[in-house]
Amino acid sequence: MDPFHVRPGAGHGEIRGAAAAGAPDTRSAPDPLATAATTGGAYGLLRVRLLPEDDAPMLAHHGEDRSFVVLAGRALIEVGDEPRRFLATTGDLVFVPRGWTHRCVAQERPADLLLLFTPGGAEGLHLAAWPPGADPDLTVRLAAEYNVDVLVRQAVTDDGGPRRG
């Protein structure tokens, strides 16, 4: 592996999915600053903009740890089956060990984050299924390829009970 320098917007890696197809969006596609391919598998690093309306699923990465660094804005990171909720603001880091369920949601306005995958590889799922929640079926289909579980949330009624039928 050779040293490399990445300027903003000139990331390494392939972007697939809705973002690559030019789907309407009020943000740019994720910027792959580093991928498993460019770091010899050591890590993957994406710069992303999340919108409050994104419907990110709960994920469990089995092959890598995840770190979230908030560059601007506020993001709620939910971790665990009975989620601990971390409200991260500009400059904060939230670490999620491999195997733990988690999701990240922008609060009130867009949030810019760095997503770190250690070791690298699963950043490909986020590049392929961008933006979060846009195509749940695609996310589920690709997840096994990246050793990631997607947890399906049960729909609830207005009174908080499970929705049936």
PDB file of N, CA and C in Angstrom, residues 10-94:
ATOM      1  N   ALA A  10     -12.844  14.332  -4.062  1.00  0.00           N
ATOM      2  CA  ALA A  10     -12.043  13.486  -4.960  1.00  0.00           C
ATOM      3  C   ALA A  10     -11.730  12.161  -4.289  1.00  0.00           C
ATOM      4  N   GLY A  11     -12.729  11.588  -3.611  1.00  0.00           N
ATOM      5  CA  GLY A  11     -12.526  10.357  -2.846  1.00  0.00           C
ATOM      6  C   GLY A  11     -12.164   9.169  -3.713  1.00  0.00           C
ATOM      7  N   HIS A  12     -11.736   8.116  -3.037  1.00  0.00           N
ATOM      8  CA  HIS A  12     -11.400   6.855  -3.685  1.00  0.00           C
ATOM      9  C   HIS A  12     -12.580   5.920  -3.555  1.00  0.00           C
ATOM     10  N   GLY A  13     -12.880   5.161  -4.576  1.00  0.00           N
ATOM     11  CA  GLY A  13     -13.898   4.130  -4.452  1.00  0.00           C
ATOM     12  C   GLY A  13     -15.055   4.359  -5.401  1.00  0.00           C
ATOM     13  N   GLU A  14     -15.820   3.300  -5.578  1.00  0.00           N
ATOM     14  CA  GLU A  14     -16.944   3.305  -6.493  1.00  0.00           C
ATOM     15  C   GLU A  14     -18.215   3.630  -5.722  1.00  0.00           C
ATOM     16  N   ILE A  15     -19.041   4.496  -6.294  1.00  0.00           N
ATOM     17  CA  ILE A  15     -20.333   4.817  -5.714  1.00  0.00           C
ATOM     18  C   ILE A  15     -21.394   4.178  -6.601  1.00  0.00           C
ATOM     19  N   ARG A  16     -22.241   3.346  -5.976  1.00  0.00           N
ATOM     20  CA  ARG A  16     -23.333   2.706  -6.702  1.00  0.00           C
ATOM     21  C   ARG A  16     -24.643   3.163  -6.086  1.00  0.00           C
ATOM     22  N   GLY A  17     -25.737   2.565  -6.506  1.00  0.00           N
ATOM     23  CA  GLY A  17     -27.030   2.846  -5.903  1.00  0.00           C
ATOM     24  C   GLY A  17     -27.635   4.149  -6.388  1.00  0.00           C
ATOM     25  N   ALA A  18     -28.630   4.640  -5.636  1.00  0.00           N
ATOM     26  CA  ALA A  18     -29.393   5.829  -6.039  1.00  0.00           C
ATOM     27  C   ALA A  18     -28.490   7.043  -6.196  1.00  0.00           C
ATOM     28  N   ALA A  19     -27.481   7.185  -5.330  1.00  0.00           N
ATOM     29  CA  ALA A  19     -26.607   8.353  -5.410  1.00  0.00           C
ATOM     30  C   ALA A  19     -25.841   8.376  -6.727  1.00  0.00           C
ATOM     31  N   ALA A  20     -25.385   7.216  -7.184  1.00  0.00           N
ATOM     32  CA  ALA A  20     -24.631   7.151  -8.434  1.00  0.00           C
ATOM     33  C   ALA A  20     -25.533   7.380  -9.639  1.00  0.00           C
ATOM     34  N   ALA A  21     -26.797   7.017  -9.520  1.00  0.00           N
ATOM     35  CA  ALA A  21     -27.723   7.125 -10.635  1.00  0.00           C
ATOM     36  C   ALA A  21     -28.230   8.554 -10.826  1.00  0.00           C
ATOM     37  N   GLY A  22     -27.765   9.469  -9.987  1.00  0.00           N
ATOM     38  CA  GLY A  22     -28.192  10.852 -10.110  1.00  0.00           C
ATOM     39  C   GLY A  22     -29.579  11.093  -9.549  1.00  0.00           C
ATOM     40  N   ALA A  23     -29.983  10.274  -8.576  1.00  0.00           N
ATOM     41  CA  ALA A  23     -31.301  10.448  -7.961  1.00  0.00           C
ATOM     42  C   ALA A  23     -31.391  11.831  -7.334  1.00  0.00           C
ATOM     43  N   PRO A  24     -32.579  12.448  -7.398  1.00  0.00           N
ATOM     44  CA  PRO A  24     -32.726  13.769  -6.794  1.00  0.00           C
ATOM     45  C   PRO A  24     -32.377  13.707  -5.317  1.00  0.00           C
ATOM     46  N   ASP A  25     -31.612  14.652  -4.883  1.00  0.00           N
ATOM     47  CA  ASP A  25     -31.164  14.655  -3.502  1.00  0.00           C
ATOM     48  C   ASP A  25     -30.682  16.061  -3.186  1.00  0.00           C
ATOM     49  N   THR A  26     -30.824  16.491  -1.947  1.00  0.00           N
ATOM     50  CA  THR A  26     -30.380  17.822  -1.570  1.00  0.00           C
ATOM     51  C   THR A  26     -28.985  17.791  -0.976  1.00  0.00           C
ATOM     52  N   ARG A  27     -28.269  16.754  -1.222  1.00  0.00           N
ATOM     53  CA  ARG A  27     -26.904  16.620  -0.738  1.00  0.00           C
ATOM     54  C   ARG A  27     -26.114  15.829  -1.771  1.00  0.00           C
ATOM     55  N   SER A  28     -24.813  15.877  -1.639  1.00  0.00           N
ATOM     56  CA  SER A  28     -23.985  15.114  -2.561  1.00  0.00           C
ATOM     57  C   SER A  28     -23.908  13.667  -2.093  1.00  0.00           C
ATOM     58  N   ALA A  29     -23.421  12.832  -2.977  1.00  0.00           N
ATOM     59  CA  ALA A  29     -23.189  11.431  -2.635  1.00  0.00           C
ATOM     60  C   ALA A  29     -22.094  11.357  -1.570  1.00  0.00           C
ATOM     61  N   PRO A  30     -22.005  10.234  -0.860  1.00  0.00           N
ATOM     62  CA  PRO A  30     -20.923  10.088   0.113  1.00  0.00           C
ATOM     63  C   PRO A  30     -19.571  10.253  -0.576  1.00  0.00           C
ATOM     64  N   ASP A  31     -18.640  10.823   0.129  1.00  0.00           N
ATOM     65  CA  ASP A  31     -17.290  11.018  -0.388  1.00  0.00           C
ATOM     66  C   ASP A  31     -16.396   9.940   0.223  1.00  0.00           C
ATOM     67  N   PRO A  32     -16.033   8.917  -0.550  1.00  0.00           N
ATOM     68  CA  PRO A  32     -15.183   7.858  -0.013  1.00  0.00           C
ATOM     69  C   PRO A  32     -13.726   8.340   0.084  1.00  0.00           C
ATOM     70  N   LEU A  33     -13.353   8.855   1.251  1.00  0.00           N
ATOM     71  CA  LEU A  33     -11.996   9.366   1.453  1.00  0.00           C
ATOM     72  C   LEU A  33     -10.967   8.245   1.409  1.00  0.00           C
ATOM     73  N   ALA A  34     -11.367   7.078   1.910  1.00  0.00           N
ATOM     74  CA  ALA A  34     -10.499   5.892   1.874  1.00  0.00           C
ATOM     75  C   ALA A  34     -11.403   4.669   1.896  1.00  0.00           C
ATOM     76  N   THR A  35     -10.990   3.628   1.195  1.00  0.00           N
ATOM     77  CA  THR A  35     -11.754   2.381   1.180  1.00  0.00           C
ATOM     78  C   THR A  35     -10.810   1.225   1.502  1.00  0.00           C
ATOM     79  N   ALA A  36     -11.396   0.075   1.745  1.00  0.00           N
ATOM     80  CA  ALA A  36     -10.574  -1.109   1.994  1.00  0.00           C
ATOM     81  C   ALA A  36      -9.593  -1.324   0.845  1.00  0.00           C
ATOM     82  N   ALA A  37     -10.021  -1.014  -0.376  1.00  0.00           N
ATOM     83  CA  ALA A  37      -9.153  -1.197  -1.543  1.00  0.00           C
ATOM     84  C   ALA A  37      -7.945  -0.269  -1.509  1.00  0.00           C
ATOM     85  N   THR A  38      -8.111   0.951  -0.984  1.00  0.00           N
ATOM     86  CA  THR A  38      -6.996   1.907  -0.991  1.00  0.00           C
ATOM     87  C   THR A  38      -6.137   1.827   0.269  1.00  0.00           C
ATOM     88  N   THR A  39      -6.631   1.128   1.306  1.00  0.00           N
ATOM     89  CA  THR A  39      -5.870   1.045   2.566  1.00  0.00           C
ATOM     90  C   THR A  39      -5.401  -0.371   2.862  1.00  0.00           C
ATOM     91  N   GLY A  40      -5.463  -1.243   1.880  1.00  0.00           N
ATOM     92  CA  GLY A  40      -5.063  -2.625   2.113  1.00  0.00           C
ATOM     93  C   GLY A  40      -5.963  -3.322   3.127  1.00  0.00           C
ATOM     94  N   GLY A  41      -7.214  -2.873   3.215  1.00  0.00           N
ATOM     95  CA  GLY A  41      -8.173  -3.471   4.134  1.00  0.00           C
ATOM     96  C   GLY A  41      -8.143  -2.907   5.537  1.00  0.00           C
ATOM     97  N   ALA A  42      -7.217  -1.989   5.822  1.00  0.00           N
ATOM     98  CA  ALA A  42      -7.059  -1.477   7.182  1.00  0.00           C
ATOM     99  C   ALA A  42      -8.291  -0.730   7.681  1.00  0.00           C
ATOM    100  N   TYR A  43      -8.883   0.112   6.824  1.00  0.00           N
ATOM    101  CA  TYR A  43     -10.065   0.880   7.228  1.00  0.00           C
ATOM    102  C   TYR A  43     -10.760   1.437   6.003  1.00  0.00           C
ATOM    103  N   GLY A  44     -11.981   1.908   6.213  1.00  0.00           N
ATOM    104  CA  GLY A  44     -12.730   2.660   5.228  1.00  0.00           C
ATOM    105  C   GLY A  44     -13.202   3.937   5.895  1.00  0.00           C
ATOM    106  N   LEU A  45     -13.216   5.044   5.159  1.00  0.00           N
ATOM    107  CA  LEU A  45     -13.599   6.331   5.726  1.00  0.00           C
ATOM    108  C   LEU A  45     -14.457   7.082   4.713  1.00  0.00           C
ATOM    109  N   LEU A  46     -15.693   7.386   5.106  1.00  0.00           N
ATOM    110  CA  LEU A  46     -16.614   8.127   4.251  1.00  0.00           C
ATOM    111  C   LEU A  46     -16.962   9.454   4.900  1.00  0.00           C
ATOM    112  N   ARG A  47     -17.063  10.482   4.076  1.00  0.00           N
ATOM    113  CA  ARG A  47     -17.638  11.752   4.538  1.00  0.00           C
ATOM    114  C   ARG A  47     -19.036  11.791   3.957  1.00  0.00           C
ATOM    115  N   VAL A  48     -20.047  11.979   4.827  1.00  0.00           N
ATOM    116  CA  VAL A  48     -21.437  11.938   4.392  1.00  0.00           C
ATOM    117  C   VAL A  48     -22.212  13.128   4.948  1.00  0.00           C
ATOM    118  N   ARG A  49     -23.302  13.441   4.274  1.00  0.00           N
ATOM    119  CA  ARG A  49     -24.270  14.407   4.797  1.00  0.00           C
ATOM    120  C   ARG A  49     -25.567  13.636   4.999  1.00  0.00           C
ATOM    121  N   LEU A  50     -26.048  13.612   6.244  1.00  0.00           N
ATOM    122  CA  LEU A  50     -27.325  12.986   6.579  1.00  0.00           C
ATOM    123  C   LEU A  50     -28.388  14.062   6.703  1.00  0.00           C
ATOM    124  N   LEU A  51     -29.586  13.718   6.273  1.00  0.00           N
ATOM    125  CA  LEU A  51     -30.727  14.627   6.395  1.00  0.00           C
ATOM    126  C   LEU A  51     -31.672  14.089   7.465  1.00  0.00           C
ATOM    127  N   PRO A  52     -32.383  14.970   8.157  1.00  0.00           N
ATOM    128  CA  PRO A  52     -33.285  14.503   9.208  1.00  0.00           C
ATOM    129  C   PRO A  52     -34.336  13.510   8.704  1.00  0.00           C
ATOM    130  N   GLU A  53     -34.741  13.617   7.445  1.00  0.00           N
ATOM    131  CA  GLU A  53     -35.766  12.713   6.929  1.00  0.00           C
ATOM    132  C   GLU A  53     -35.226  11.351   6.506  1.00  0.00           C
ATOM    133  N   ASP A  54     -33.915  11.146   6.528  1.00  0.00           N
ATOM    134  CA  ASP A  54     -33.354   9.828   6.219  1.00  0.00           C
ATOM    135  C   ASP A  54     -33.892   8.816   7.223  1.00  0.00           C
ATOM    136  N   ASP A  55     -34.225   7.634   6.734  1.00  0.00           N
ATOM    137  CA  ASP A  55     -34.760   6.591   7.599  1.00  0.00           C
ATOM    138  C   ASP A  55     -33.748   5.455   7.681  1.00  0.00           C
ATOM    139  N   ALA A  56     -32.649   5.712   8.365  1.00  0.00           N
ATOM    140  CA  ALA A  56     -31.575   4.717   8.470  1.00  0.00           C
ATOM    141  C   ALA A  56     -32.058   3.512   9.275  1.00  0.00           C
ATOM    142  N   PRO A  57     -31.807   2.305   8.768  1.00  0.00           N
ATOM    143  CA  PRO A  57     -32.184   1.109   9.528  1.00  0.00           C
ATOM    144  C   PRO A  57     -31.173   0.827  10.645  1.00  0.00           C
ATOM    145  N   MET A  58     -31.586   0.000  11.596  1.00  0.00           N
ATOM    146  CA  MET A  58     -30.643  -0.501  12.599  1.00  0.00           C
ATOM    147  C   MET A  58     -29.784  -1.556  11.899  1.00  0.00           C
ATOM    148  N   LEU A  59     -28.466  -1.437  12.052  1.00  0.00           N
ATOM    149  CA  LEU A  59     -27.521  -2.373  11.440  1.00  0.00           C
ATOM    150  C   LEU A  59     -26.650  -2.988  12.521  1.00  0.00           C
ATOM    151  N   ALA A  60     -26.126  -4.163  12.239  1.00  0.00           N
ATOM    152  CA  ALA A  60     -25.099  -4.781  13.087  1.00  0.00           C
ATOM    153  C   ALA A  60     -23.982  -5.243  12.165  1.00  0.00           C
ATOM    154  N   HIS A  61     -22.835  -4.577  12.267  1.00  0.00           N
ATOM    155  CA  HIS A  61     -21.649  -4.946  11.479  1.00  0.00           C
ATOM    156  C   HIS A  61     -20.885  -6.013  12.257  1.00  0.00           C
ATOM    157  N   HIS A  62     -20.673  -7.165  11.638  1.00  0.00           N
ATOM    158  CA  HIS A  62     -20.006  -8.259  12.338  1.00  0.00           C
ATOM    159  C   HIS A  62     -18.511  -8.310  12.079  1.00  0.00           C
ATOM    160  N   GLY A  63     -18.049  -7.603  11.059  1.00  0.00           N
ATOM    161  CA  GLY A  63     -16.646  -7.684  10.705  1.00  0.00           C
ATOM    162  C   GLY A  63     -15.827  -6.463  11.045  1.00  0.00           C
ATOM    163  N   GLU A  64     -16.455  -5.402  11.536  1.00  0.00           N
ATOM    164  CA  GLU A  64     -15.691  -4.188  11.796  1.00  0.00           C
ATOM    165  C   GLU A  64     -16.354  -3.351  12.881  1.00  0.00           C
ATOM    166  N   ASP A  65     -15.535  -2.522  13.521  1.00  0.00           N
ATOM    167  CA  ASP A  65     -16.005  -1.518  14.460  1.00  0.00           C
ATOM    168  C   ASP A  65     -16.406  -0.289  13.651  1.00  0.00           C
ATOM    169  N   ARG A  66     -17.291   0.520  14.221  1.00  0.00           N
ATOM    170  CA  ARG A  66     -17.754   1.742  13.562  1.00  0.00           C
ATOM    171  C   ARG A  66     -17.468   2.924  14.466  1.00  0.00           C
ATOM    172  N   SER A  67     -17.063   4.006  13.857  1.00  0.00           N
ATOM    173  CA  SER A  67     -16.919   5.272  14.570  1.00  0.00           C
ATOM    174  C   SER A  67     -17.604   6.351  13.755  1.00  0.00           C
ATOM    175  N   PHE A  68     -18.274   7.249  14.469  1.00  0.00           N
ATOM    176  CA  PHE A  68     -18.969   8.382  13.867  1.00  0.00           C
ATOM    177  C   PHE A  68     -18.342   9.648  14.424  1.00  0.00           C
ATOM    178  N   VAL A  69     -17.890  10.542  13.571  1.00  0.00           N
ATOM    179  CA  VAL A  69     -17.360  11.835  13.985  1.00  0.00           C
ATOM    180  C   VAL A  69     -18.247  12.904  13.347  1.00  0.00           C
ATOM    181  N   VAL A  70     -18.859  13.743  14.187  1.00  0.00           N
ATOM    182  CA  VAL A  70     -19.744  14.789  13.682  1.00  0.00           C
ATOM    183  C   VAL A  70     -18.890  16.000  13.322  1.00  0.00           C
ATOM    184  N   LEU A  71     -18.918  16.376  12.049  1.00  0.00           N
ATOM    185  CA  LEU A  71     -18.170  17.539  11.569  1.00  0.00           C
ATOM    186  C   LEU A  71     -18.990  18.816  11.689  1.00  0.00           C
ATOM    187  N   ALA A  72     -20.305  18.695  11.496  1.00  0.00           N
ATOM    188  CA  ALA A  72     -21.206  19.846  11.606  1.00  0.00           C
ATOM    189  C   ALA A  72     -22.608  19.322  11.867  1.00  0.00           C
ATOM    190  N   GLY A  73     -23.355  20.022  12.699  1.00  0.00           N
ATOM    191  CA  GLY A  73     -24.723  19.634  12.992  1.00  0.00           C
ATOM    192  C   GLY A  73     -24.810  18.741  14.215  1.00  0.00           C
ATOM    193  N   ARG A  74     -25.939  18.035  14.304  1.00  0.00           N
ATOM    194  CA  ARG A  74     -26.194  17.128  15.428  1.00  0.00           C
ATOM    195  C   ARG A  74     -26.732  15.818  14.881  1.00  0.00           C
ATOM    196  N   ALA A  75     -26.286  14.715  15.469  1.00  0.00           N
ATOM    197  CA  ALA A  75     -26.750  13.399  15.043  1.00  0.00           C
ATOM    198  C   ALA A  75     -27.061  12.557  16.270  1.00  0.00           C
ATOM    199  N   LEU A  76     -28.159  11.813  16.190  1.00  0.00           N
ATOM    200  CA  LEU A  76     -28.523  10.872  17.239  1.00  0.00           C
ATOM    201  C   LEU A  76     -28.029   9.504  16.801  1.00  0.00           C
ATOM    202  N   ILE A  77     -27.147   8.908  17.603  1.00  0.00           N
ATOM    203  CA  ILE A  77     -26.656   7.567  17.322  1.00  0.00           C
ATOM    204  C   ILE A  77     -27.262   6.652  18.369  1.00  0.00           C
ATOM    205  N   GLU A  78     -28.069   5.695  17.888  1.00  0.00           N
ATOM    206  CA  GLU A  78     -28.709   4.715  18.769  1.00  0.00           C
ATOM    207  C   GLU A  78     -27.888   3.438  18.716  1.00  0.00           C
ATOM    208  N   VAL A  79     -27.563   2.886  19.884  1.00  0.00           N
ATOM    209  CA  VAL A  79     -26.689   1.715  19.971  1.00  0.00           C
ATOM    210  C   VAL A  79     -27.319   0.681  20.896  1.00  0.00           C
ATOM    211  N   GLY A  80     -27.390  -0.558  20.426  1.00  0.00           N
ATOM    212  CA  GLY A  80     -27.870  -1.655  21.254  1.00  0.00           C
ATOM    213  C   GLY A  80     -29.323  -2.000  21.002  1.00  0.00           C
ATOM    214  N   ASP A  81     -29.726  -3.181  21.520  1.00  0.00           N
ATOM    215  CA  ASP A  81     -31.089  -3.661  21.327  1.00  0.00           C
ATOM    216  C   ASP A  81     -32.107  -2.803  22.072  1.00  0.00           C
ATOM    217  N   GLU A  82     -31.768  -2.356  23.255  1.00  0.00           N
ATOM    218  CA  GLU A  82     -32.572  -1.369  23.982  1.00  0.00           C
ATOM    219  C   GLU A  82     -31.731  -0.107  23.908  1.00  0.00           C
ATOM    220  N   PRO A  83     -31.875   0.624  22.817  1.00  0.00           N
ATOM    221  CA  PRO A  83     -30.841   1.576  22.427  1.00  0.00           C
ATOM    222  C   PRO A  83     -30.451   2.600  23.486  1.00  0.00           C
ATOM    223  N   ARG A  84     -29.119   2.689  23.642  1.00  0.00           N
ATOM    224  CA  ARG A  84     -28.558   3.863  24.303  1.00  0.00           C
ATOM    225  C   ARG A  84     -28.539   4.922  23.228  1.00  0.00           C
ATOM    226  N   ARG A  85     -28.895   6.129  23.600  1.00  0.00           N
ATOM    227  CA  ARG A  85     -28.967   7.217  22.623  1.00  0.00           C
ATOM    228  C   ARG A  85     -27.880   8.237  22.933  1.00  0.00           C
ATOM    229  N   PHE A  86     -27.007   8.441  21.953  1.00  0.00           N
ATOM    230  CA  PHE A  86     -25.947   9.427  22.072  1.00  0.00           C
ATOM    231  C   PHE A  86     -26.285  10.594  21.148  1.00  0.00           C
ATOM    232  N   LEU A  87     -26.513  11.767  21.710  1.00  0.00           N
ATOM    233  CA  LEU A  87     -26.741  12.955  20.894  1.00  0.00           C
ATOM    234  C   LEU A  87     -25.377  13.607  20.683  1.00  0.00           C
ATOM    235  N   ALA A  88     -24.839  13.402  19.492  1.00  0.00           N
ATOM    236  CA  ALA A  88     -23.487  13.877  19.178  1.00  0.00           C
ATOM    237  C   ALA A  88     -23.577  15.201  18.430  1.00  0.00           C
ATOM    238  N   THR A  89     -22.740  16.140  18.824  1.00  0.00           N
ATOM    239  CA  THR A  89     -22.690  17.448  18.178  1.00  0.00           C
ATOM    240  C   THR A  89     -21.312  17.658  17.569  1.00  0.00           C
ATOM    241  N   THR A  90     -21.143  18.775  16.904  1.00  0.00           N
ATOM    242  CA  THR A  90     -19.902  19.069  16.189  1.00  0.00           C
ATOM    243  C   THR A  90     -18.677  18.754  17.048  1.00  0.00           C
ATOM    244  N   GLY A  91     -17.798  17.930  16.493  1.00  0.00           N
ATOM    245  CA  GLY A  91     -16.561  17.554  17.174  1.00  0.00           C
ATOM    246  C   GLY A  91     -16.648  16.268  17.965  1.00  0.00           C
ATOM    247  N   ASP A  92     -17.849  15.742  18.203  1.00  0.00           N
ATOM    248  CA  ASP A  92     -18.014  14.514  18.998  1.00  0.00           C
ATOM    249  C   ASP A  92     -17.679  13.275  18.181  1.00  0.00           C
ATOM    250  N   LEU A  93     -17.237  12.240  18.897  1.00  0.00           N
ATOM    251  CA  LEU A  93     -16.998  10.912  18.327  1.00  0.00           C
ATOM    252  C   LEU A  93     -17.840   9.915  19.095  1.00  0.00           C
ATOM    253  N   VAL A  94     -18.495   9.006  18.376  1.00  0.00           N
ATOM    254  CA  VAL A  94     -19.210   7.889  18.993  1.00  0.00           C
ATOM    255  C   VAL A  94     -18.624   6.618  18.399  1.00  0.00           C
TER     256      VAL A  94
END
